[in-house]
Amino acid sequence: MKDVQSQPDHRNIAIDKVGVKNIRHPVTVLDRANGTQQTVANINMYVDLPHLYKGTHMSRFIEVLSEHSNNINLRNIPGILEEMKKRLDAACAHIEVEFPYFIKKAAPVSSAQGLMEYNVAFRGSVNGEGLDLVVEMRVPVTTLCPCSREISEHGAHNQRGMVKLAVRFKRFFWIEDLIQLVEESASSDVFSLLKREDEKYVTERAYEHPMFVEDVVREVARKLEDDPNIVWFSVDSENFESIHNHSAYAFIERDKRSAQA
Amino acid sequence: MKDVQSQPDHRNIAIDKVGVKNIRHPVTVLDRANGTQQTVANINMYVDLPHLYKGTHMSRFIEVLSEHSNNINLRNIPGILEEMKKRLDAACAHIEVEFPYFIKKAAPVSSAQGLMEYNVAFRGSVNGEGLDLVVEMRVPVTTLCPCSREISEHGAHNQRGMVKLAVRFKRFFWIEDLIQLVEESASSDVFSLLKREDEKYVTERAYEHPMFVEDVVREVARKLEDDPNIVWFSVDSENFESIHNHSAYAFIERDKRSAQA
Amino acid sequence: MKDVQSQPDHRNIAIDKVGVKNIRHPVTVLDRANGTQQTVANINMYVDLPHLYKGTHMSRFIEVLSEHSNNINLRNIPGILEEMKKRLDAACAHIEVEFPYFIKKAAPVSSAQGLMEYNVAFRGSVNGEGLDLVVEMRVPVTTLCPCSREISEHGAHNQRGMVKLAVRFKRFFWIEDLIQLVEESASSDVFSLLKREDEKYVTERAYEHPMFVEDVVREVARKLEDDPNIVWFSVDSENFESIHNHSAYAFIERDKRSAQA
Amino acid sequence: MKDVQSQPDHRNIAIDKVGVKNIRHPVTVLDRANGTQQTVANINMYVDLPHLYKGTHMSRFIEVLSEHSNNINLRNIPGILEEMKKRLDAACAHIEVEFPYFIKKAAPVSSAQGLMEYNVAFRGSVNGEGLDLVVEMRVPVTTLCPCSREISEHGAHNQRGMVKLAVRFKRFFWIEDLIQLVEESASSDVFSLLKREDEKYVTERAYEHPMFVEDVVREVARKLEDDPNIVWFSVDSENFESIHNHSAYAFIERDKRSAQA
């Protein structure tokens, strides 16, 4: 049968990324507490295509994924990217793996345990200039408005917020540590299971630590600027305001590599 | 050209609903303050198909929609359904029209004005037994937890909630009235624009009116049970909890027609 | 500390459902090929609340979930519902568990293997009248338009469709069997991995089996009407039309219990 | 009342973007055929915040939006951004406005008319270096697989695809022109209303113009490279494959400004 994809293309236009998008697949990832964790990922895989070929071979992406899904982590993504380059005969390769990640977390007073869900993504690329690897995580938090607290007789509006942190780094790290760093940068962290004594604790803690979205991203930024393992980061915080039907939002990006030049 | 859809089908299976789904279309709806309002709807249109026909004629739904989109309201949906029956040669017809609806709303102290968005749906059906028409609306509110307030030294966790109300009714009514009824059944209503004096007001109002999701649906139910124009309703309330990463939820459905029997 | 939820409520309004919604949690489900499968579910859990209590105890739902998440299947959902009733002191209990389910599937000619994702949901309720258990699955398929094929010189428009099947049943069954029944009711089934010889096969198979959305739901209905284990079903098919920006849709529901009366 | 937002912050961290996100608001945009078009937008508005201020004043964004929503277009976004800078006392301002845009389109043979929906976004920023304005549009198309056609006895798998095109440009242009350019770069364009003679036409046209996702982005790129008004573009194409449960994807980005240097 004719290999249409391998036929020449005469438009002289190289393609930056071509591949498969929105594949759902079970994956096994590293877990600091338990060694490994099985979860379900949403995956995109792309390579570049030189101007002289008509198309790429889509089924080969799925073959690479099948062979590696039982072990997806920061240490072996470079190897997966190299294999994509080889199997697809490409100069560049890109992979994005997004998955819910669960951590057992004890309530602050009763120590009752529940599983918290965080969304994590690995985004890796290789090209002629080397490897680029970004780890991203979404961490739900509580924020309590400093203005509302200051001007009101009693109470203060508060709400769930979602903090998205993305980092580039020098050496392997545990996402558990960065999740904790974010949770400690809000009015309170969020739990899946709270007994009454815990609810009292988190209510009072949030009231005693009022924070704007601006404060949350600044706290995260302050800590990451001091972390020598982090060479670049972006952090945003979105508050699902309890008094509005829209969100409050703040964003900071810092590239410590260019700053050091 | 052959009309494949009109060919006979020998499986002897009638189809309950067949038609077009997820059409986006501009529509003009009634607006109490301004006469009419232009918005963008998501629309589903179906008819039944007797067992002896192979298929329906999908393009006719779009033709009916085009002719009526400049005037979609509770009073003329029965006529649209009759026209669908006629054009599609069907015994039953169904239409669902969902759209964002905007109401100008003044902040409680400053009277600064902003537009609030509510999601509204009309769901109409005709069959041999007559017309069935349901109006549904989603109203964002603030809820403040009575338990958290009671047990904490200061403050109380609060959050945005979404109340979904669906009603069957006797006579035309303004959705503005039911939206207001829902907003008055929560710890506070929600605004798009609040100045500092307004923020103080809504913070204190919510603190003074603590409500569980259970309280919100009960308040709405209590008022609708007393409204003679409403013959059936369902109301649910979903709190996007500020201290959890999941929702609290409550639901009540009442059919006053069967109760009266 | 005061138990606000257990305080009396004087509005005299019972609540149909109250509980927790949109919890994400890892679960282990049965898998015909491998014994069990680990996946990630979206879960809702509700009970009823008698008119004389102010609120329910939300944390108890999470406790029940934690104890049972390592084994969620058709056989033990009744036990989970009974435990919810007991722990929450309720007369009715409801649970909804939705999860991606993966089945290894061989390409039709090359036999190359890939994992197919299907969405599955268990919806269980107990009340005074007993247990109600519905299993729902979403199965992607290919449909090729009979009208387009009939009237065109060559080719025929085709597209991905999604079939949603829900069933009530007498005895335990494997979802693998109903998924296969749906896949055999379309122009072709869908695969995650196809080599060139497979692509030729599925293209030709679809062309030789043209089907409207109407045909798909009728084929599924015809087979389920003959299955004595199925006492009720609903099936819908949504075609993401390749020639339109909206969907074609068909729906059939049959209650064989009432028909037998 | 104390202005908490205007208080000094001592962490010495400037914030790149702070503001409001996911506001839904009616807007009036330009329409080549009808002068103007009323639609409903999703809007984000941000400014920067110097390191010495604690917070921004969120309500002012809503005020600016209210004053300008009746006229949002490429020509006046720079003025809106300047007003945001002034009212928020900021050095940088960003606005994102996304909305469904409807164009009346005649079927290719019958000339029957229907409204097609396209998603359009304006993304504007001003900072010390000047204005940056990006226009983005999502255009649904049909793609028919060249490989499937080549190797199969009859037929070829085809599907709906979504092309996303973003451009930077020198002078005002009509989005209608770029939408048409994209539609002419696929196997066929997509319609909301087709009679039988039209369905024959689009089926045959697609069969005669087989295109991979790679071909679609190359065709768009080839035309935009020749358009002197476009100084930068990115185009991606996502095929919702009819034979898979995932998408095929291709992406090209070109900066003609750097190329000319």
Short mmCIF file of C-alpha atoms in Angstrom, two decimals, chain A residues 1-3 24-26 38-40 57 59-60 62-63 66 100 102 113 115 117 192-197 200, chain C residues 1-3 24-26 38-40 57 59-60 62-63 66 100 102 113 115 117 192-197 200:
data_model
loop_
_atom_site.label_atom_id
_atom_site.label_comp_id
_atom_site.label_asym_id
_atom_site.label_seq_id
_atom_site.Cartn_x
_atom_site.Cartn_y
_atom_site.Cartn_z
CA MET A 1 0.00 0.00 0.00
CA LYS A 2 1.20 3.48 -0.80
CA ASP A 3 2.74 5.49 2.05
CA ARG A 24 -6.72 9.72 27.65
CA HIS A 25 -4.51 6.98 29.05
CA PRO A 26 -3.81 5.38 32.45
CA GLN A 38 -1.82 5.09 39.26
CA THR A 39 -3.91 7.81 37.68
CA VAL A 40 -5.45 8.78 34.33
CA HIS A 57 2.82 8.74 11.08
CA SER A 59 0.11 5.59 15.05
CA ARG A 60 3.75 5.68 16.16
CA ILE A 62 0.45 5.79 20.39
CA GLU A 63 3.03 2.99 20.28
CA SER A 66 1.85 2.45 25.30
CA PRO A 100 -5.03 14.42 38.77
CA PHE A 102 -3.85 12.56 45.03
CA GLN A 113 -7.46 11.78 56.85
CA LEU A 115 -7.42 12.43 49.84
CA GLU A 117 -6.76 16.12 44.46
CA SER A 192 -11.40 17.02 51.67
CA LEU A 193 -12.42 15.97 55.20
CA LEU A 194 -12.90 18.33 58.17
CA LYS A 195 -14.59 17.56 61.48
CA ARG A 196 -16.18 20.34 63.51
CA GLU A 197 -13.01 21.21 65.47
CA LYS A 200 -13.35 26.08 63.61
CA MET C 1 -19.12 22.69 70.38
CA LYS C 2 -22.68 23.15 69.28
CA ASP C 3 -23.98 20.75 66.61
CA ARG C 24 -12.66 13.39 42.56
CA HIS C 25 -11.27 10.19 44.05
CA PRO C 26 -9.21 7.19 42.89
CA GLN C 38 -7.57 1.48 38.99
CA THR C 39 -9.07 4.71 37.68
CA VAL C 40 -10.18 8.15 38.90
CA HIS C 57 -23.16 16.03 58.33
CA SER C 59 -17.88 14.87 56.44
CA ARG C 60 -19.52 11.47 56.93
CA ILE C 62 -16.26 11.41 52.68
CA GLU C 63 -15.61 8.84 55.40
CA SER C 66 -12.69 6.55 51.76
CA PRO C 100 -13.04 6.53 32.48
CA PHE C 102 -10.00 1.38 29.63
CA GLN C 113 -3.11 -3.29 20.44
CA LEU C 115 -6.19 1.11 25.01
CA GLU C 117 -11.32 4.79 26.80
CA SER C 192 -6.80 4.13 19.46
CA LEU C 193 -4.18 2.51 17.25
CA LEU C 194 -4.58 1.67 13.55
CA LYS C 195 -1.87 0.71 11.06
CA ARG C 196 -2.36 1.36 7.34
CA GLU C 197 -4.03 -1.98 6.61
CA LYS C 200 -8.20 0.60 4.84
#
